[in-house]
CSV table of C-alpha atoms and ligand atoms in Angstrom, one decimal:
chain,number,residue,atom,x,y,z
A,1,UNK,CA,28.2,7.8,14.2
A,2,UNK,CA,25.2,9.7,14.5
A,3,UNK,CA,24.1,8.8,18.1
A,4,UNK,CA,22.5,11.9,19.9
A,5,UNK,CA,21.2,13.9,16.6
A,6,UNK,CA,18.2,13.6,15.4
A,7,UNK,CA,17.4,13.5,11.4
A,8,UNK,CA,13.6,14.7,9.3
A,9,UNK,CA,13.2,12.7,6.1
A,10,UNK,CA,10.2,14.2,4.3
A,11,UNK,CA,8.7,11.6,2.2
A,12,UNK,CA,10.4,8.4,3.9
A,13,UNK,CA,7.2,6.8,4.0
A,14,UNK,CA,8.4,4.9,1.2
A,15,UNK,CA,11.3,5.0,-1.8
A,16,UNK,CA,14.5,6.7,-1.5
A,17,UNK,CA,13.3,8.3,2.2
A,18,UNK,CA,12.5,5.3,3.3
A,19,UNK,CA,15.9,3.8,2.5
A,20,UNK,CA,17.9,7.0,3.6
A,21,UNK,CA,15.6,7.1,6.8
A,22,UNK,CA,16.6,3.4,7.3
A,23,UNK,CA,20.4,3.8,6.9
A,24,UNK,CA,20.7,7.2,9.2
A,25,UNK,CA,18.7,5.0,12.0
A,26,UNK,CA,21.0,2.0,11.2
A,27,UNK,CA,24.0,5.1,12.2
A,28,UNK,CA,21.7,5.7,15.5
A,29,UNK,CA,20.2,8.9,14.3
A,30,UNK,CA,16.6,9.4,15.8
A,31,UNK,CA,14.4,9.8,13.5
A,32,UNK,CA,11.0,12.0,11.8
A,33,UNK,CA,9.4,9.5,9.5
A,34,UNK,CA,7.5,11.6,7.3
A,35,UNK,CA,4.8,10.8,4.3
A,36,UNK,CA,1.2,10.6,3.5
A,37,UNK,CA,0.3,7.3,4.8
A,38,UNK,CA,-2.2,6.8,7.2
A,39,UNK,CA,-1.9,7.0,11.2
A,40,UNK,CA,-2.2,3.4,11.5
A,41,UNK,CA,0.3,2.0,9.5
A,42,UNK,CA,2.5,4.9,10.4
A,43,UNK,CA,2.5,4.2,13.8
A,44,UNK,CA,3.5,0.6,12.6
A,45,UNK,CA,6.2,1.9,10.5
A,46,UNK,CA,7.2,4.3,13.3
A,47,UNK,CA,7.3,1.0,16.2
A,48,UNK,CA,9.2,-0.8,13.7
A,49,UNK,CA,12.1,1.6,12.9
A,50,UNK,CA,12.2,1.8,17.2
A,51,UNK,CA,12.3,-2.1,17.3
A,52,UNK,CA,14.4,-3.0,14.9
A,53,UNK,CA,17.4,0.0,15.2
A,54,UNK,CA,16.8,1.0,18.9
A,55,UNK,CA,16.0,4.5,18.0
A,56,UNK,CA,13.2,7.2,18.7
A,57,UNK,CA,10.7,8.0,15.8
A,58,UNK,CA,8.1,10.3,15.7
A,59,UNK,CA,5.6,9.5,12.6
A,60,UNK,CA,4.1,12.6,11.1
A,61,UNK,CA,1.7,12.4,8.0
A,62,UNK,CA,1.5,16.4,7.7
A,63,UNK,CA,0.2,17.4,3.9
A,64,UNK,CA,3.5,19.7,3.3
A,65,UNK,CA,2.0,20.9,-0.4
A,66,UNK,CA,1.6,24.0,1.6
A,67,UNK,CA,3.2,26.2,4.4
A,68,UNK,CA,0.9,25.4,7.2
A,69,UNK,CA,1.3,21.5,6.8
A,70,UNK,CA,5.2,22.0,7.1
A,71,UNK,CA,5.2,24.3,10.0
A,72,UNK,CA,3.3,21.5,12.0
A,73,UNK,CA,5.7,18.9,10.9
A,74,UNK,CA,8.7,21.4,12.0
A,75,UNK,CA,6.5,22.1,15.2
A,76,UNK,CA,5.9,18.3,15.9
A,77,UNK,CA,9.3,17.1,14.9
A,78,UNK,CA,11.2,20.2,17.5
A,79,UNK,CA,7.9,19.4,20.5
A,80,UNK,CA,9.4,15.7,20.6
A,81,UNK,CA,12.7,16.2,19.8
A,82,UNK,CA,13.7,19.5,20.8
A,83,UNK,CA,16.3,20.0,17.8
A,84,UNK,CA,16.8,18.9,14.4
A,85,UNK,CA,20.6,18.0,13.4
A,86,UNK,CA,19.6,16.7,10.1
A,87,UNK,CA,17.1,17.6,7.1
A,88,UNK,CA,16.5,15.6,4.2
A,89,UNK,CA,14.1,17.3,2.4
A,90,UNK,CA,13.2,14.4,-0.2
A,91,UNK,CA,9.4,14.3,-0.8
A,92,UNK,CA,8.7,14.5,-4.3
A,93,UNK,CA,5.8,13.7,-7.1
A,94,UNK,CA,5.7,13.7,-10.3
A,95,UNK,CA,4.0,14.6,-13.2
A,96,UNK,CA,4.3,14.1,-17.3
A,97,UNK,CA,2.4,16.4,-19.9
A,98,UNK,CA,3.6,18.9,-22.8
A,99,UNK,CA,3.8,22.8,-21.2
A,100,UNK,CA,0.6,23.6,-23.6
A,101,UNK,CA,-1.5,20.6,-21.6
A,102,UNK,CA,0.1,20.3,-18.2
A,103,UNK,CA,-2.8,20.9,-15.7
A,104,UNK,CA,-2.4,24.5,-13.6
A,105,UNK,CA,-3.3,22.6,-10.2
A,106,UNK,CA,-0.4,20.2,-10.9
A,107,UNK,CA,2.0,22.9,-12.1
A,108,UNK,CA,1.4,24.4,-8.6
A,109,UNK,CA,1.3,20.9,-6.5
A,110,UNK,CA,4.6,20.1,-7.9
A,111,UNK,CA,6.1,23.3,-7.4
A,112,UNK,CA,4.8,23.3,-3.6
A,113,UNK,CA,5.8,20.0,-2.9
A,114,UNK,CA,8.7,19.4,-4.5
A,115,UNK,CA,10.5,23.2,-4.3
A,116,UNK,CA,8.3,24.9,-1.5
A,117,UNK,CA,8.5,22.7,1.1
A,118,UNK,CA,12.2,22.6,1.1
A,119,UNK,CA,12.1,26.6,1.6
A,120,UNK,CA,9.4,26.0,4.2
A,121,UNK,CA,11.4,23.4,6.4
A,122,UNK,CA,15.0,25.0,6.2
A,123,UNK,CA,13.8,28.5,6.7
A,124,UNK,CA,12.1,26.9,9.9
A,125,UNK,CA,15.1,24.8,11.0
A,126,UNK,CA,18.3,26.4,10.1
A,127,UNK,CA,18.2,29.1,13.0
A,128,UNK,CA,18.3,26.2,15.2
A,129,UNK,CA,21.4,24.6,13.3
A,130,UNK,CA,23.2,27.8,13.6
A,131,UNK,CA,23.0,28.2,17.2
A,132,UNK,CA,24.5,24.7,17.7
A,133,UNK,CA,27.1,25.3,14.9
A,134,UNK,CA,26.5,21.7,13.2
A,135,UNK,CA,23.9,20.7,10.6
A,136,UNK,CA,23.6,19.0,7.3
A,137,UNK,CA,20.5,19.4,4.8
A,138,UNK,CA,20.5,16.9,2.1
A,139,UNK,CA,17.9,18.1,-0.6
A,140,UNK,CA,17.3,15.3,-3.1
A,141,UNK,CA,17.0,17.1,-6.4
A,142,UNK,CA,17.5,14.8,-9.7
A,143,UNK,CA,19.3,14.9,-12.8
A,144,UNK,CA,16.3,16.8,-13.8
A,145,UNK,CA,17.9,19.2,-11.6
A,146,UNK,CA,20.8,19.3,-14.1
A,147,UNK,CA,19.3,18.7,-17.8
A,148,UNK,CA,15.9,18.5,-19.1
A,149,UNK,CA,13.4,15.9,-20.3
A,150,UNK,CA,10.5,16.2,-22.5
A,151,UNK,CA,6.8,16.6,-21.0
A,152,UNK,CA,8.2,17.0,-17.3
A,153,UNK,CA,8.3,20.7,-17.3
A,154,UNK,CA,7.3,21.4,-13.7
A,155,UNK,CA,9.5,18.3,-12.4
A,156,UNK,CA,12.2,20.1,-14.6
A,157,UNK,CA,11.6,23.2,-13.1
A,158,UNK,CA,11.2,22.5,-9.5
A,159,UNK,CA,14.4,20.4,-9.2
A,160,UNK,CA,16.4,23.2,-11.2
A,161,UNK,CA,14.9,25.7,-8.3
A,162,UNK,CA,16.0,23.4,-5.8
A,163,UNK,CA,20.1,23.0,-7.1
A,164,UNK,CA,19.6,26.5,-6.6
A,165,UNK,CA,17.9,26.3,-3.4
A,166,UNK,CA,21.0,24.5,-1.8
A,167,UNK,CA,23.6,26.8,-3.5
A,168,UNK,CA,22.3,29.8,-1.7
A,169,UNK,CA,21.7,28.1,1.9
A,170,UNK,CA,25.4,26.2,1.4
A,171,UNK,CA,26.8,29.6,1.0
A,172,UNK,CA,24.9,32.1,3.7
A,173,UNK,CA,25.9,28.9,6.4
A,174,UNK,CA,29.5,28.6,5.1
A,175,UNK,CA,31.0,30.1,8.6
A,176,UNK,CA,28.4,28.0,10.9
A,177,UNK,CA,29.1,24.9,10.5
A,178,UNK,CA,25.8,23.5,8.5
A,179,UNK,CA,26.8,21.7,5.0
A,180,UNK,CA,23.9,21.8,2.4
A,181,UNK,CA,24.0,19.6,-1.1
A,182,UNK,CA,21.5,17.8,-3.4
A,183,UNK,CA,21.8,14.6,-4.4
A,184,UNK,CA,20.8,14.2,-8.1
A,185,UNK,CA,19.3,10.7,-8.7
A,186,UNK,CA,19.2,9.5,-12.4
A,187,UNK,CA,16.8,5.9,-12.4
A,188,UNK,CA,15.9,4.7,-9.0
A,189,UNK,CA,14.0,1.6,-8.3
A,190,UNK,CA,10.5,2.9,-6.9
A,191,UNK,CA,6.6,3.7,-6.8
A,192,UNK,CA,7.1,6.9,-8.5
A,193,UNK,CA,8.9,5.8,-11.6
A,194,UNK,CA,7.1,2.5,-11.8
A,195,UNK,CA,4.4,3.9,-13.5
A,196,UNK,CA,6.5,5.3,-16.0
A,197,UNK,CA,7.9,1.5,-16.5
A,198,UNK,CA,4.8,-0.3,-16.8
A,199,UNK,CA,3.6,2.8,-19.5
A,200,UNK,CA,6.7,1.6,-21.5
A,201,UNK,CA,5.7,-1.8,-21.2
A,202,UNK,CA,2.0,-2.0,-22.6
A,203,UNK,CA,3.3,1.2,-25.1
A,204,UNK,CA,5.6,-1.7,-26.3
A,205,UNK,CA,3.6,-4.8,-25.7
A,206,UNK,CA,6.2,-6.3,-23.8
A,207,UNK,CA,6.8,-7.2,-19.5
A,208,UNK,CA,7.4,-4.9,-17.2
A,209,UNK,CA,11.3,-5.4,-16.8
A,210,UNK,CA,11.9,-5.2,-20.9
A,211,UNK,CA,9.4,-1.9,-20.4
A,212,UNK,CA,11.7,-1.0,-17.6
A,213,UNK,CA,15.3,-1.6,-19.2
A,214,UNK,CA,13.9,0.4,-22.1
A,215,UNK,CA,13.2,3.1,-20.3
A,216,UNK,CA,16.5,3.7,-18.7
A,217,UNK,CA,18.8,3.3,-21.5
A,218,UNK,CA,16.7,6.1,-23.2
A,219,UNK,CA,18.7,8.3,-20.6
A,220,UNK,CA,21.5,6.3,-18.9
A,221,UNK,CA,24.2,4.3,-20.4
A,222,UNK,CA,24.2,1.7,-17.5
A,223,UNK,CA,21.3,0.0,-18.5
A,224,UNK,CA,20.2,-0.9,-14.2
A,225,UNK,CA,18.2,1.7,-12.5
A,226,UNK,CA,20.0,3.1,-8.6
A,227,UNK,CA,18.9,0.6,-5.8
A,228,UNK,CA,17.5,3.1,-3.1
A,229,UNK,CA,19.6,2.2,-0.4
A,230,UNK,CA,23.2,3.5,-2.0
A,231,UNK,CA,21.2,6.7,-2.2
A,232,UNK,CA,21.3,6.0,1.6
A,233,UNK,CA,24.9,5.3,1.8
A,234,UNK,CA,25.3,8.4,0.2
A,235,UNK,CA,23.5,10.6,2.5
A,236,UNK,CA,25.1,9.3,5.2
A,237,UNK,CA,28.6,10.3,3.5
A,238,UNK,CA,27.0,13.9,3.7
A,239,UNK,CA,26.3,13.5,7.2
A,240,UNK,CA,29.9,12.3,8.3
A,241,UNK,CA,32.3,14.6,9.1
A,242,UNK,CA,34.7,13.8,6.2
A,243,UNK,CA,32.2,15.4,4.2
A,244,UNK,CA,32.3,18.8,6.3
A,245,UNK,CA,33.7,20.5,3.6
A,246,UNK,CA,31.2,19.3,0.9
A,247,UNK,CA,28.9,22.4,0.6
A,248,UNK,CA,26.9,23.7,-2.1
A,249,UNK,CA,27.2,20.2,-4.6
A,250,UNK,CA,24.6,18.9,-6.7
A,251,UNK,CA,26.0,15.0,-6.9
A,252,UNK,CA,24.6,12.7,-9.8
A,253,UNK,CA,24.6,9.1,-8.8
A,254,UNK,CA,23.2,8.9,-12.6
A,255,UNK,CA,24.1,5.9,-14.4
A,256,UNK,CA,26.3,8.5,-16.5
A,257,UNK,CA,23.1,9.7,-17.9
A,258,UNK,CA,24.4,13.3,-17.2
A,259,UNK,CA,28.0,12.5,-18.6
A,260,UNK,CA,26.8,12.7,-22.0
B,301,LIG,P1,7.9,7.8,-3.7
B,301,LIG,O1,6.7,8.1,-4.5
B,301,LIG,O2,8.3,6.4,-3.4
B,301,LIG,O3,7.9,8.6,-2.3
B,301,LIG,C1,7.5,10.0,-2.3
B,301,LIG,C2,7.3,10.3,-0.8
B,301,LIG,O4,6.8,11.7,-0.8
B,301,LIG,C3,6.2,9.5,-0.1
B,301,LIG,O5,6.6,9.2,1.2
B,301,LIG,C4,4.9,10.4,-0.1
B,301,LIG,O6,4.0,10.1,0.9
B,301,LIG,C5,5.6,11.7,0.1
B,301,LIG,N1,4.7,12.8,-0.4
B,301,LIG,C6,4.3,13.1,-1.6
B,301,LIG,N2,3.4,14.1,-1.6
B,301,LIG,C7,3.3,14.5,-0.3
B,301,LIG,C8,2.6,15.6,0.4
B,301,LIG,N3,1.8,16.4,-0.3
B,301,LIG,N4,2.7,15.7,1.7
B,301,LIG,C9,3.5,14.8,2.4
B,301,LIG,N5,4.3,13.9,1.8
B,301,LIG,C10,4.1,13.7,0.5
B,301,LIG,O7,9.1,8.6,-4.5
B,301,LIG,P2,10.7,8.4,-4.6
B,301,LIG,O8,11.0,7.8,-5.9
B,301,LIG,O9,11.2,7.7,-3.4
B,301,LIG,O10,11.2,9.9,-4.7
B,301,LIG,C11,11.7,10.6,-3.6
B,301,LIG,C12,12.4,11.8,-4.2
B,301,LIG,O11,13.5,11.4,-5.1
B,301,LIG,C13,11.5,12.8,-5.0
B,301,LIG,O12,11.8,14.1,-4.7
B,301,LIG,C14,11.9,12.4,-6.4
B,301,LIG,O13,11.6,13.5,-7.3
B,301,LIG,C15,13.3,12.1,-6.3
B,301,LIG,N6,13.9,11.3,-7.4
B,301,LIG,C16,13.4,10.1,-7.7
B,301,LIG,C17,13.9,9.4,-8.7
B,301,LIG,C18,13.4,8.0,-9.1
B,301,LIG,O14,13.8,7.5,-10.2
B,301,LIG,N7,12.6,7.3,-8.3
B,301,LIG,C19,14.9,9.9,-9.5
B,301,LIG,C20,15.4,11.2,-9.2
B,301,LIG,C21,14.9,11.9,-8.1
């Protein structure tokens, strides 16, 4: 299905751009493996993906927390590529203080990485979707892109920036044939909530699954957190062309967390 284009996943060093990187490779998508790992085991990631879906992947461990680090990735993804089709701007971190203690250097690494970069990378690639007349960007958001938690006030802020983000591209690329939607993510199973499970977990005295299930139905009335890969499915959905017309949507895949 996706033979011939070629697909950037920021952050699919691990988590939910691994598994999205994983499933648009499985569709024959070449692929930009992207994340802060080190050159050694991303060139071991990077053979992998090759031998196991018969694809080309270029590894780039670019710092994209600031405008220079995602110009090189742009400028090393289009030097082996030539053209990117797709852009899934999914790098993310996270951070969890009150607005009166939350650290200024954090404020500014979250908004950089988590809202910035996705400015930085689609300003850089959509002329090139426009002159072909197909592209999709995918920018994973979070139901913290919808509704607000306590202490998460950057997180909050940056997700909310990027809802809007895709709202404005989706509608000056209505005519050209480029779709652009966030996925909004309530629980899903990886590194950067773990921490938050485990924290549950000694708060309560008890393992690290009770810890976890606690900490999901504080938010979602399915009481199992979003297995990364049917955030893959999902993406790939987006990338069809059944989904042509899909432009512009922020979609929770939430538990029902935002249903409430
Ligand atoms: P993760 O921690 O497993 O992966 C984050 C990726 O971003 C890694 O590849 C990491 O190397 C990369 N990254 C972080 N800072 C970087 C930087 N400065 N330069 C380059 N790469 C950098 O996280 P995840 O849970 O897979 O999250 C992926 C996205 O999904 C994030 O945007 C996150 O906000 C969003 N999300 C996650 C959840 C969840 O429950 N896990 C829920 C909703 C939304």
């Amino acid at each position: 299905m996706l033979v011939g284009k070629t697909a950037l996943v920021t952050g699919s060093t691990s988590g939910i751009g691994n598994a999205m990187a994983a499933k648009l490779a499985e569709a024959g998508a070449n692929i930009v493996l992207h994340g802060l790992m080190d050159a050694l085991e991303g060139e071991a990631l990077r053979q992998e993906f090759e031998n196991r879906y018969g694809i080309e992947c270029l590894f780039s461990n670019a710092d994209i927390s600031n405008a220079a680090g995602n110009e090189q990735l742009v400028a090393d993804a289009l030097k082996k590529f030539g053209q990117v089709d797709i852009l899934i701007n999914n790098a993310g971190i996270q951070y969890t203080a009150s607005v009166e203690d939350f650290p200024v250097a954090k404020w500014d690494s979250i908004i950089a990485i988590n809202l910035s970069s996705a400015f930085h990378t689609t300003r850089l690639l959509v002329p090139g979707m426009q002159k072909r007349g197909w592209g999709r960007i995918i920018n994973i958001a979070s139901v913290h892109g919808l509704v607000a938690s306590l202490q998460k006030a950057a997180y909050v802020a940056a997700k909310h920036g990027i809802v809007g983000l895709t709202k404005v591209v989706a509608l000056e690329n209505a005519e050209k044939g480029i779709t652009v939607n966030a996925i909004c993510p309530g629980w899903v199973d990886t590194e950067l909530v773990a921490g938050q499970f485990q924290a549950a977990a000694d708060r309560d005295g008890v393992s690290f699954e009770e810890g976890k299930r606690r900490v999901i139905i504080d938010k979602q009335p399915m009481p199992q957190a979003t297995q990364p890969s049917s955030l893959g499915e999902l993406a790939l959905f987006l990338c069809s062309e059944a989904a042509g017309t899909m432009t512009g949507s922020s979609l929770p895949i939430d538990g029902g967390w935002t249903a409430q």
